[in-house]
Coordinates of C-alpha atoms (C1' of nucleotides) in Angstrom, one line a residue:
Chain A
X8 CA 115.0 36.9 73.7
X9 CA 113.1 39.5 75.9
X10 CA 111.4 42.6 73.9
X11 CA 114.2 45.2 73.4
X12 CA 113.1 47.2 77.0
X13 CA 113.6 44.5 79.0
X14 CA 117.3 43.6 80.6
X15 CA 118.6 46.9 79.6
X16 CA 121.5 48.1 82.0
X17 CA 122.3 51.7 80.6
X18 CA 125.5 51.9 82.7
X19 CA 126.6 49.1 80.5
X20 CA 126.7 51.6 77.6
X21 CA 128.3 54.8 77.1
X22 CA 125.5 57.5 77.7
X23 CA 123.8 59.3 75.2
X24 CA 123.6 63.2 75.9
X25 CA 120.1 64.7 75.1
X26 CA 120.1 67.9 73.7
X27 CA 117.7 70.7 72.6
X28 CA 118.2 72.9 69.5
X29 CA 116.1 75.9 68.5
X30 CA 115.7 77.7 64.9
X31 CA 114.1 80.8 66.1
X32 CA 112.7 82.6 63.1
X33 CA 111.9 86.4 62.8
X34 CA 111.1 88.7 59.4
X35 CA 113.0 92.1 59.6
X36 CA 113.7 94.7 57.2
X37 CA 112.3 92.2 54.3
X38 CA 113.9 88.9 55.1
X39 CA 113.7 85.8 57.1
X40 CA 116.3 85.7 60.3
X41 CA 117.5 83.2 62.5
X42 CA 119.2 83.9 66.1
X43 CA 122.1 82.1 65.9
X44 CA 124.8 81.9 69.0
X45 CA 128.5 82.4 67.8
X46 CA 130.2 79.4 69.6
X47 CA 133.2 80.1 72.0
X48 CA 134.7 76.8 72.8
X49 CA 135.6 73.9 71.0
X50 CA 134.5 71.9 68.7
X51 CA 133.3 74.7 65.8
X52 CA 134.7 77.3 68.1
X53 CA 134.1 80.6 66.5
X54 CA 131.5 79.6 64.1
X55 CA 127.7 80.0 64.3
X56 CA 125.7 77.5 65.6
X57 CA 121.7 77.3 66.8
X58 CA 121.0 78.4 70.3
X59 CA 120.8 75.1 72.6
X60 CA 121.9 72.5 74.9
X61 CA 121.4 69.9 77.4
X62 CA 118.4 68.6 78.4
X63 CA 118.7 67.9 82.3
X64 CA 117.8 65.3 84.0
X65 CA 114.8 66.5 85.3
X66 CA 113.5 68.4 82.2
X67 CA 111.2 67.8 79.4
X68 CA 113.0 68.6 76.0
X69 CA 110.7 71.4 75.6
X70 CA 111.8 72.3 79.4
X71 CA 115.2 72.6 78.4
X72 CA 114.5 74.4 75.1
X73 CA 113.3 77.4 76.6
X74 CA 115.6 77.6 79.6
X75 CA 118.5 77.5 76.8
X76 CA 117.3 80.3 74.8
X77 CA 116.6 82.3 78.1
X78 CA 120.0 82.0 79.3
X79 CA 122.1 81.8 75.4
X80 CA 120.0 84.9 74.1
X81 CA 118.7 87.1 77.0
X82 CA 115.4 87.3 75.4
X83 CA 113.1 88.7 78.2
X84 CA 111.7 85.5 80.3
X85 CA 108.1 86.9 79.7
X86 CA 108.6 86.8 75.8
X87 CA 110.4 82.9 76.4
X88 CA 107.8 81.8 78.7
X89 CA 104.6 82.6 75.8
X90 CA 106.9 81.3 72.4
X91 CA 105.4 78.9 70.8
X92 CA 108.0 76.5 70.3
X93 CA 106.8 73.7 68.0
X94 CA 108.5 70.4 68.0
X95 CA 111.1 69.9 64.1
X96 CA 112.2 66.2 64.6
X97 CA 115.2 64.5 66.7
X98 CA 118.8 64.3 64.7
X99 CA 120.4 61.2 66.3
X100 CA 123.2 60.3 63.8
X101 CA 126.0 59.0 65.9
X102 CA 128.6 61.0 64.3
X103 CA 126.8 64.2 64.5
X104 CA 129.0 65.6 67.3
X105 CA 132.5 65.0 67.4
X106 CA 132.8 64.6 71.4
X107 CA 130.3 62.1 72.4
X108 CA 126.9 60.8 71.3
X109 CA 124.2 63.2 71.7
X110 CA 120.7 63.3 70.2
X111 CA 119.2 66.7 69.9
X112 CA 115.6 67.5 69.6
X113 CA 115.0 70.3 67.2
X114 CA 112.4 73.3 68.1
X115 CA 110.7 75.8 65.8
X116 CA 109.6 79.3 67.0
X117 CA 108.6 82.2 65.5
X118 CA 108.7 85.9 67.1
X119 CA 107.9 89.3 66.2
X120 CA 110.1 91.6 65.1
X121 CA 112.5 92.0 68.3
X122 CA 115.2 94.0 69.8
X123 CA 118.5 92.3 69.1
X124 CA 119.3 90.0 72.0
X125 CA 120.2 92.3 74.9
X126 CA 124.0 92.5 75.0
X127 CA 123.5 94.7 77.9
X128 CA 122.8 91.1 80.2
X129 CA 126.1 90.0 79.6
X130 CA 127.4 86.4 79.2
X131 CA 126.1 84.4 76.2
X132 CA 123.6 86.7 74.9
X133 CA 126.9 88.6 73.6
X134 CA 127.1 86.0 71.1
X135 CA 123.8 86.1 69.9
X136 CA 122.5 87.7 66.9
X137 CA 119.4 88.0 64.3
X138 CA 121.5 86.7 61.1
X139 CA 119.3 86.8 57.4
X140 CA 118.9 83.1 56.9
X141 CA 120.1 83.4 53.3
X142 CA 124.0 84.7 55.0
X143 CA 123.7 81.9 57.6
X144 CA 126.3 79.7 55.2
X145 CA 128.2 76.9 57.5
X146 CA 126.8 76.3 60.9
X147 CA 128.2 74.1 63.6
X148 CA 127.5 70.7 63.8
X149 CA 124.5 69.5 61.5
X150 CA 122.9 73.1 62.5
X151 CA 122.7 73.6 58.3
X152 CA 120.7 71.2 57.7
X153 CA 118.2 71.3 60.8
X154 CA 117.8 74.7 60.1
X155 CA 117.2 74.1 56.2
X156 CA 114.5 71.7 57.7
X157 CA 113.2 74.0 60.2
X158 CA 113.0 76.4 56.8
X159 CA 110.9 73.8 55.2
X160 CA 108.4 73.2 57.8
X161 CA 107.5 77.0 59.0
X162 CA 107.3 77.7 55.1
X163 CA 104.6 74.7 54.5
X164 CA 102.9 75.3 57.5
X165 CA 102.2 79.3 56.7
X166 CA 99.6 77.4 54.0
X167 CA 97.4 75.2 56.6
X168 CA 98.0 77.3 59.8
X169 CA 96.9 80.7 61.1
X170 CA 101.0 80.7 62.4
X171 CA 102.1 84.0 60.1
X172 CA 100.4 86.2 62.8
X173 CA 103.1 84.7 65.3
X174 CA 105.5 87.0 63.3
X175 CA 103.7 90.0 63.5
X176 CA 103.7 92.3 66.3
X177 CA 100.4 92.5 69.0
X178 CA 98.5 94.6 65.9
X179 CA 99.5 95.0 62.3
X180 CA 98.5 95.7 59.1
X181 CA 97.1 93.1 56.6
X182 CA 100.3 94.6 54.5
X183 CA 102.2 93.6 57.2
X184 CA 100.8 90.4 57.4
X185 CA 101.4 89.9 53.9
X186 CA 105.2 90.5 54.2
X187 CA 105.6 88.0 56.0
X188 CA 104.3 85.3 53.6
X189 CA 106.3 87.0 50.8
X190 CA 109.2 86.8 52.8
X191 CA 109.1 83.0 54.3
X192 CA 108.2 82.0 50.1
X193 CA 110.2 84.5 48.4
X194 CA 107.6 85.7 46.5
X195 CA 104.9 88.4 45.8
X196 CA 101.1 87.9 46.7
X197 CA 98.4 89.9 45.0
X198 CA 97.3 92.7 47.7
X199 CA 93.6 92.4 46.8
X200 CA 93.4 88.5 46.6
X201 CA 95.4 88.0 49.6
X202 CA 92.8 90.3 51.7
X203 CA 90.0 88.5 50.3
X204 CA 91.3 85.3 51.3
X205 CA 92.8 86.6 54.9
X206 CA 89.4 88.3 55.7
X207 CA 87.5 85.6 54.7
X208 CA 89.2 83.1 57.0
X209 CA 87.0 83.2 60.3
X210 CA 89.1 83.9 63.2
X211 CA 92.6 84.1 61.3
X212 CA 92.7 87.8 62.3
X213 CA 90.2 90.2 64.0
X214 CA 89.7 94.1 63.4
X215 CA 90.5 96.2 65.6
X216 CA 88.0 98.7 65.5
X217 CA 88.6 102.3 64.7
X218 CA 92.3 102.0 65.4
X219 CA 94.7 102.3 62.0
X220 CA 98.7 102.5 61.5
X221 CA 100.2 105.9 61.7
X222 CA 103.1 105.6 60.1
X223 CA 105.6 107.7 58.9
X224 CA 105.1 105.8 55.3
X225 CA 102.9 107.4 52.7
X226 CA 100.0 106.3 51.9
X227 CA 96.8 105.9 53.0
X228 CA 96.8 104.3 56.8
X229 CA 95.9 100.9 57.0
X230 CA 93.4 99.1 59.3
X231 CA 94.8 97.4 61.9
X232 CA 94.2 94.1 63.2
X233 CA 94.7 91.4 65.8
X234 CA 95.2 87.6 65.8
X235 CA 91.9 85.5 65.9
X236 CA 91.4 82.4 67.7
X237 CA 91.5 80.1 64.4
X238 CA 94.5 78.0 64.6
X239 CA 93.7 76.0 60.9
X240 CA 93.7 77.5 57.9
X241 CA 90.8 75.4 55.8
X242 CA 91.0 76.1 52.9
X243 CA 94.9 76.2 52.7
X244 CA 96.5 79.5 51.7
X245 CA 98.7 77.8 49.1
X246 CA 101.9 79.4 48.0
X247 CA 101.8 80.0 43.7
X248 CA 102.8 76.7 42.2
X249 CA 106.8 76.6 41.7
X250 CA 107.6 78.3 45.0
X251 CA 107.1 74.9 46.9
X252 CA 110.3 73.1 48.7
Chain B
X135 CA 128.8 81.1 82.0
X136 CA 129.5 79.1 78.6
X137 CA 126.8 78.3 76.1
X138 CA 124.9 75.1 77.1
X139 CA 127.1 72.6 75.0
X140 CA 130.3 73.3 76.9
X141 CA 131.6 72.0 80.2
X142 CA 129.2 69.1 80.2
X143 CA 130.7 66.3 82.1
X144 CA 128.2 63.1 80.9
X145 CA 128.7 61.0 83.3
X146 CA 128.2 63.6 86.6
X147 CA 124.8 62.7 85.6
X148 CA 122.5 59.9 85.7
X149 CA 122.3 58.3 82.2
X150 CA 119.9 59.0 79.5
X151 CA 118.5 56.2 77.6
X152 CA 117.3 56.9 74.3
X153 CA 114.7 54.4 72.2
X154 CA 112.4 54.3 69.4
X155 CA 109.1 53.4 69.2
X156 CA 106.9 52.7 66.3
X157 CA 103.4 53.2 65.5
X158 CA 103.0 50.8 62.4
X159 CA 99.5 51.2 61.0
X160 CA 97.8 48.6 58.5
X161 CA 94.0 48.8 57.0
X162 CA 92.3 45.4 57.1
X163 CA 88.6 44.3 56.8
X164 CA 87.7 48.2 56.9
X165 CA 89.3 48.9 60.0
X166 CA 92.7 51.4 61.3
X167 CA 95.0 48.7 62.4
X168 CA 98.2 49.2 64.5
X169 CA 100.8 46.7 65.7
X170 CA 101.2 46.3 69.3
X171 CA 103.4 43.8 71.1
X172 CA 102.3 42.2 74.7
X173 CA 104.9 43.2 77.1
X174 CA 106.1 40.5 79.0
X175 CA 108.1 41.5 82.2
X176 CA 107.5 44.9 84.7
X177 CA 106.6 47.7 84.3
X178 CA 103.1 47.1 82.4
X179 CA 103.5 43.4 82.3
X180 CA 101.3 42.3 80.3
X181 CA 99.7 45.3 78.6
X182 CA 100.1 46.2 75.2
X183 CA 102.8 48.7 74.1
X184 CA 104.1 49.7 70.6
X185 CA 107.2 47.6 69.5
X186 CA 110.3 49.6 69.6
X187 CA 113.5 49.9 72.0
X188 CA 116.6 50.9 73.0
X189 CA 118.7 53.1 70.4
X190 CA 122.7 51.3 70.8
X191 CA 125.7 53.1 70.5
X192 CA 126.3 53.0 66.9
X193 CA 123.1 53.6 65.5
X194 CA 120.5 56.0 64.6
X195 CA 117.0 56.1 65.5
X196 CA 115.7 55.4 62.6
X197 CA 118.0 52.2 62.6
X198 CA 117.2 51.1 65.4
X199 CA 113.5 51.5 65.2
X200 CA 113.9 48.4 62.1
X201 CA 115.6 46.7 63.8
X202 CA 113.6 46.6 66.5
X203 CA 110.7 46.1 64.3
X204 CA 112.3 42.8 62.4
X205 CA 113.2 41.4 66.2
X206 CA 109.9 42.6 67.8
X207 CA 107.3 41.1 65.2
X208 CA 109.1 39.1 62.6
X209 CA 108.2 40.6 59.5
X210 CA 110.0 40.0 56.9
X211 CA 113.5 41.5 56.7
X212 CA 113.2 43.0 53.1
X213 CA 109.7 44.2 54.1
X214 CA 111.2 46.3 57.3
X215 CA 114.3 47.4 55.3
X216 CA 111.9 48.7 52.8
X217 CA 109.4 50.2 54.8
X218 CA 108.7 53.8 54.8
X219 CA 109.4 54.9 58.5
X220 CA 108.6 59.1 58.9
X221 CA 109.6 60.5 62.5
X222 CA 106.6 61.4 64.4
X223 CA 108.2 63.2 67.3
X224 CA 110.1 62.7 70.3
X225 CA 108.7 62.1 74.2
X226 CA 110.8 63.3 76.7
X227 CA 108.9 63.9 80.1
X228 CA 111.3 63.1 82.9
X229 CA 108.6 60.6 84.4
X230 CA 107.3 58.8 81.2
X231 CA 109.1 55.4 82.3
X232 CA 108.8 54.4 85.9
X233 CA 112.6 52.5 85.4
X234 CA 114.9 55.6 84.4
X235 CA 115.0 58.5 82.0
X236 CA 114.1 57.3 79.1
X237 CA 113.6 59.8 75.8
X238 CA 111.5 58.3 73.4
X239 CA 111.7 59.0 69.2
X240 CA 108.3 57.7 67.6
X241 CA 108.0 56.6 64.0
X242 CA 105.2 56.2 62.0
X243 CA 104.5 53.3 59.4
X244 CA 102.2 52.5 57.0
X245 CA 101.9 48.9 55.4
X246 CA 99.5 47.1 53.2
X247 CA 97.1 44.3 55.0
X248 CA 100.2 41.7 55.6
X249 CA 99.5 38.1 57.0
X250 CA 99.6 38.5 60.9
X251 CA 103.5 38.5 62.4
X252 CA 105.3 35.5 61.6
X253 CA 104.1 33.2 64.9
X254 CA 106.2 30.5 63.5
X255 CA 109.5 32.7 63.8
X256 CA 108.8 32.1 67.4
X257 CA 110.9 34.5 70.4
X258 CA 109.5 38.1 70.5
X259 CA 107.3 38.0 67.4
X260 CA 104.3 35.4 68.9
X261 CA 103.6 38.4 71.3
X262 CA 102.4 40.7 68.3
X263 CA 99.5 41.1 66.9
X264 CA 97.7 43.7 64.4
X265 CA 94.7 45.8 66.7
X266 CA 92.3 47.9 65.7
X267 CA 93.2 51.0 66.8
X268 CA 89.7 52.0 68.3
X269 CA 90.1 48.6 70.9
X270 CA 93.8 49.3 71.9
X271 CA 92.7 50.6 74.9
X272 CA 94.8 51.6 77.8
X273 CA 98.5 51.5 76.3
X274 CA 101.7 50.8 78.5
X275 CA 103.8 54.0 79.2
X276 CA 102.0 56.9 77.2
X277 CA 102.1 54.8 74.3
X278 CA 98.5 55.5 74.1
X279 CA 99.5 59.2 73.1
X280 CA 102.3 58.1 70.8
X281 CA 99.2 56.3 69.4
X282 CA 97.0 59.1 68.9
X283 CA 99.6 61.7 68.0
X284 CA 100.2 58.9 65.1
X285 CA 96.5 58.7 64.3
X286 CA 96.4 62.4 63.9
X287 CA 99.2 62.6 61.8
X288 CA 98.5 60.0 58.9
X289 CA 94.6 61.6 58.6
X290 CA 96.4 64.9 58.1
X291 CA 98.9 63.3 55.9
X292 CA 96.5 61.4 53.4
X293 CA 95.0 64.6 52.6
X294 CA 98.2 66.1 51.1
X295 CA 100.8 63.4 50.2
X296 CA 100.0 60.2 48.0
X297 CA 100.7 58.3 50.9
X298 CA 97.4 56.3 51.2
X299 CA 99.1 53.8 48.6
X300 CA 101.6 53.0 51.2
X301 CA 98.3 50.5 52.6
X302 CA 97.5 49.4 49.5
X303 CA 99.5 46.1 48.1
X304 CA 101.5 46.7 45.0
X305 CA 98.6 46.8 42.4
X306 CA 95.6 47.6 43.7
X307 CA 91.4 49.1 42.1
X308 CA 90.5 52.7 43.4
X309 CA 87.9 51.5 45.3
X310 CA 90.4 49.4 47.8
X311 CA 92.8 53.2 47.6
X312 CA 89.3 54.8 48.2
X313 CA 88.6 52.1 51.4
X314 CA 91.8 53.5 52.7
X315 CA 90.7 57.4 53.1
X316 CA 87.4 56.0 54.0
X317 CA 89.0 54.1 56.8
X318 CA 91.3 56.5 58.2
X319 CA 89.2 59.2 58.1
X320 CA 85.9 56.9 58.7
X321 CA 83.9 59.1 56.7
X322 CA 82.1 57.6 53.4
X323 CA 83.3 59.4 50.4
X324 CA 81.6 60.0 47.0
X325 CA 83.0 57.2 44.5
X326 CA 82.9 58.9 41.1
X327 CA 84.7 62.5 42.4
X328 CA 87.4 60.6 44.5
X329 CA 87.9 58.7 41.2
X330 CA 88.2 62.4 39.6
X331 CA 89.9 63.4 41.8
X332 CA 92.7 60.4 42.2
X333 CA 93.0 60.5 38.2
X334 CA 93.3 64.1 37.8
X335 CA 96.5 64.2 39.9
X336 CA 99.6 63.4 37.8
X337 CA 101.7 60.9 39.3
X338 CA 99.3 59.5 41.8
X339 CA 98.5 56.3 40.6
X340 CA 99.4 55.0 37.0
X341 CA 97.1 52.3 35.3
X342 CA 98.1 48.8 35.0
X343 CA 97.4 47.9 31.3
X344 CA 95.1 45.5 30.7
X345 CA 95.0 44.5 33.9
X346 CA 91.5 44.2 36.3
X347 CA 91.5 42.3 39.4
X348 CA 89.3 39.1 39.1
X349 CA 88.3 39.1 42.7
X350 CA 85.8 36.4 43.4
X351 CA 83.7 39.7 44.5
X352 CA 80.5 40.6 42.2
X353 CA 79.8 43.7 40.2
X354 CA 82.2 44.7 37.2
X355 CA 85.7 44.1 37.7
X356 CA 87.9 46.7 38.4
X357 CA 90.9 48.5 37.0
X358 CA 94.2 48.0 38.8
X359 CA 96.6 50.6 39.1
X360 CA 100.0 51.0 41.0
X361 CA 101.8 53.9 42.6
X362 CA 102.6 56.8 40.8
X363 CA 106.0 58.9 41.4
X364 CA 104.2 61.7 43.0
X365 CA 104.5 62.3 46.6
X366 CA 102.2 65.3 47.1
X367 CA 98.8 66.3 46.4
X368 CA 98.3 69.8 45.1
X369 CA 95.7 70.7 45.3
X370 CA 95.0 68.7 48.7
X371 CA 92.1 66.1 49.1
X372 CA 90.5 67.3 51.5
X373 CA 88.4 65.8 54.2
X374 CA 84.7 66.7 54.7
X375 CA 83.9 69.4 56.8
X376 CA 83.8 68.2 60.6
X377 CA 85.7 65.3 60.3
X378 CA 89.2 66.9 60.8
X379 CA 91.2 66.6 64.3
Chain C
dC82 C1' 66.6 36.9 31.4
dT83 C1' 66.1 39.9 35.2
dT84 C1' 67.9 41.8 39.4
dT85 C1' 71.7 43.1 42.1
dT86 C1' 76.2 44.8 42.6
dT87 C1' 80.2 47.3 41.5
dA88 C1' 82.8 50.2 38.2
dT89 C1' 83.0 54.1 35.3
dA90 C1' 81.3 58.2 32.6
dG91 C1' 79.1 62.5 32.6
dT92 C1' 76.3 66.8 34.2
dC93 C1' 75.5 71.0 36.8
dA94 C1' 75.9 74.4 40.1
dC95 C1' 78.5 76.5 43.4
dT96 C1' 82.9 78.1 45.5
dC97 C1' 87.4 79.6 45.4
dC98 C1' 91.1 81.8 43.3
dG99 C1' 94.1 84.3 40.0
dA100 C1' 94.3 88.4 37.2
dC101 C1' 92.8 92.6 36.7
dT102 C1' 90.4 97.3 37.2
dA103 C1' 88.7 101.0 40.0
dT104 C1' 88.3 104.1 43.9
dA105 C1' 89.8 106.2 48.5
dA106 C1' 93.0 108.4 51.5
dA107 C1' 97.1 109.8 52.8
dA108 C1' 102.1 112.3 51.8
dG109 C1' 105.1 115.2 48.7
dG110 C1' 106.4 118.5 45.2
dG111 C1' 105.5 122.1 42.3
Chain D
dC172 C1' 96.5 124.6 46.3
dC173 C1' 96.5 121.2 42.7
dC174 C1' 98.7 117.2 40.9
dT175 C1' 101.4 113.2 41.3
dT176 C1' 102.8 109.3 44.0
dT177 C1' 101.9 105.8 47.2
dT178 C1' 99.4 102.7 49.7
dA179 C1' 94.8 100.7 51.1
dT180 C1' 90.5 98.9 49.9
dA181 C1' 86.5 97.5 46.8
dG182 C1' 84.8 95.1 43.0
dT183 C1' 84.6 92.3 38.5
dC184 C1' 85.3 88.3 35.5
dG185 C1' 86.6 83.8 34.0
dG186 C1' 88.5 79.4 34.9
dA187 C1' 89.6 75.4 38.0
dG188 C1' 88.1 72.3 41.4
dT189 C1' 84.6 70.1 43.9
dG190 C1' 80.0 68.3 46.0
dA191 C1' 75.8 66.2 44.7
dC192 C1' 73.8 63.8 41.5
dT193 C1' 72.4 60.9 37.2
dA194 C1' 73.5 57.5 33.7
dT195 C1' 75.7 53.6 31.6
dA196 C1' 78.6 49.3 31.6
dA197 C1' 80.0 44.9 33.0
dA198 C1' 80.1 41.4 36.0
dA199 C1' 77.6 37.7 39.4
dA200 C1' 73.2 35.9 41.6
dG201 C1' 68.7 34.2 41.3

DNA sequence: CTTTTTATAGTCACTCCGACTATAAAAGGG
DNA sequence: CCCTTTTATAGTCGGAGTGACTATAAAAAG
């Protein structure tokens, strides 16, 4: 025998399909959302599914992961092109579409608070929409369980990585900042402790001198500040004990 | 237009081939081994290459990665089915095999010091052999990445999961689990507080009663303990300062 | 029996973190 | 205009965890 590269005629097989699926996370109003395309055609026509599709042939699965969301969820190209799209893991059971065999590699991203998903482009971005991850029930597919894995992941990597700013708008608040750990965990922080620990992070955020958050709110305005350059959280910001998955 | 997963006519394009690739990592004489086979035919004839291939019809990628392991390097069949295989991540540059489009899904492996691949099983497995990872060298395809993207991952990994007792054999004295951060990380670590540490985590390892391994080493004999049930580390076990990737 | 080697036990100071209290600066209601 | 409410920010205190280090125990080597 050969090693397993060697003799391979692929035309001898029924191809496999490469696909690329995205869970795009945002916080809103107080809890975690994922854009999620309502699916027109068959199979799982009408229900919700993540935004995706095939990778072409002359594409990089990260390639085709952007150029999906582009064109599923009218998301401006500028906002597209400078995601951070982090690779989940690759779901290759052979039943996991009805049609044909296709192996999709899953993508993470996480985005400020946006404007829903222009309708006004027309076409697919119709069927998009910010749904609260909690109401996302059935998806298409295995979508339920590679977003409940995409969950996972962003929710243990808030503890070791700066990646929480990547919610928050250019500047925010360290209040707002904290929102968005008590929203991926589902559960409250101390304000005081969390500061401490935020601010004494090098480069996890940076001031932004003089400038503070004029609100509507009450209250007195917060500072505002920007994302640093760290990328590593060391030491870990570690969720309380009993809120781990 | 329709969302990317509808319309798609598989075979009005040139075939995909999907395979997976494995990064199996051992510790032996105080060195990060990996298993590499030698390629035999073109492209990279000769060179070395991770074992792994082509992902059939009917399976998985996690399937086919054992199986590809048991036919690439004969270990043992109860050893492979056993072995704990986590997906690294998938490589899917259009040009990353010369031949065709080939999309790539790496695994990681971690096994204890095992006798060198079964020579006498003869075929595929007499063409690998365990390297030390700092002499692997110029890889075949960008196995070389796969490679370090695998390094990466199991340093990160060992500081919070109990995985470093996936190198170790059965029953085993702190000081060989202690070899194993020591080798991964290559940094020396302090005996008595990694021996703190270790015991202060519930679940990590559990003591073997009575037991000490009567090596024909000198010094005391040491305790032998096995794995516990945890699988992470909270807190982590951290690495020193400045030897993280 | 002494030295060497390895395992194991214990000490001490420093850091980090959770819990908590106190003060500051805004808005809103009388 | 004062007083309450709300939010932001500053500081305190004790305990857990850890790095650096010392001490003791149990084996082999000479």
């Amino acid at each position: 025998m050969s090693d397993g590269y060697d003799g391979y005629d692929p035309h001898a097989y029924e191809p496999f399909a490469v696909a690329a699926d995205l869970a795009v996370f945002t916080v809103r109003s107080g809890s975690l959302h994922v854009l999620l395309i309502r699916r027109g055609q068959e199979p799982y026509a009408g229900a919700w599914a993540l935004p995706g599709g095939f990778v072409l042939p002359r594409e990089s699965a990260e390639t085709a992961a952007r150029r999906e969301l582009a064109e599923e969820t009218g998301l401006a190209d500028e906002v597209v092109a400078a995601l951070h799209l982090e690779q989940l893991r690759t779901y290759s059971e052979p039943d996991r579409d009805p049609r044909m065999r296709i192996v999709s590699v899953a993508f993470t991203a996480l985005v400020p608070d946006l404007p829903e998903p222009a309708p006004d482009g027309g076409g697919d971005a119709a069927h998009a929409r910010w749904v609260p991850v909690a109401d996302a029930g059935e998806l298409a597919f295995d979508h339920a369980a590679i977003l409940a894995d995409a969950r996972s992941r962003i929710g243990a990597k808030l503890e070791y990585t700066c990646l929480a700013t990547a919610f928050c708008p250019p500047e925010f608040t360290l209040g707002e900042l904290q929102a968005v750990y008590e929203t991926v965990w589902s559960t409250p922080l101390d304000r005081p402790n969390f500061r401490r620990k935020v601010l004494a992070t090098p480069g996890f955020v940076e001031a932004v001198p003089g400038a503070a958050r004029l609100t509507g709110g009450r209250g007195k305005p917060a500072a505002l500040y920007k994302a640093g350059p760290a990328t590593a959280l060391h030491p870990p910001l570690l969720r309380p004990e009993g809120h781990r998955r």
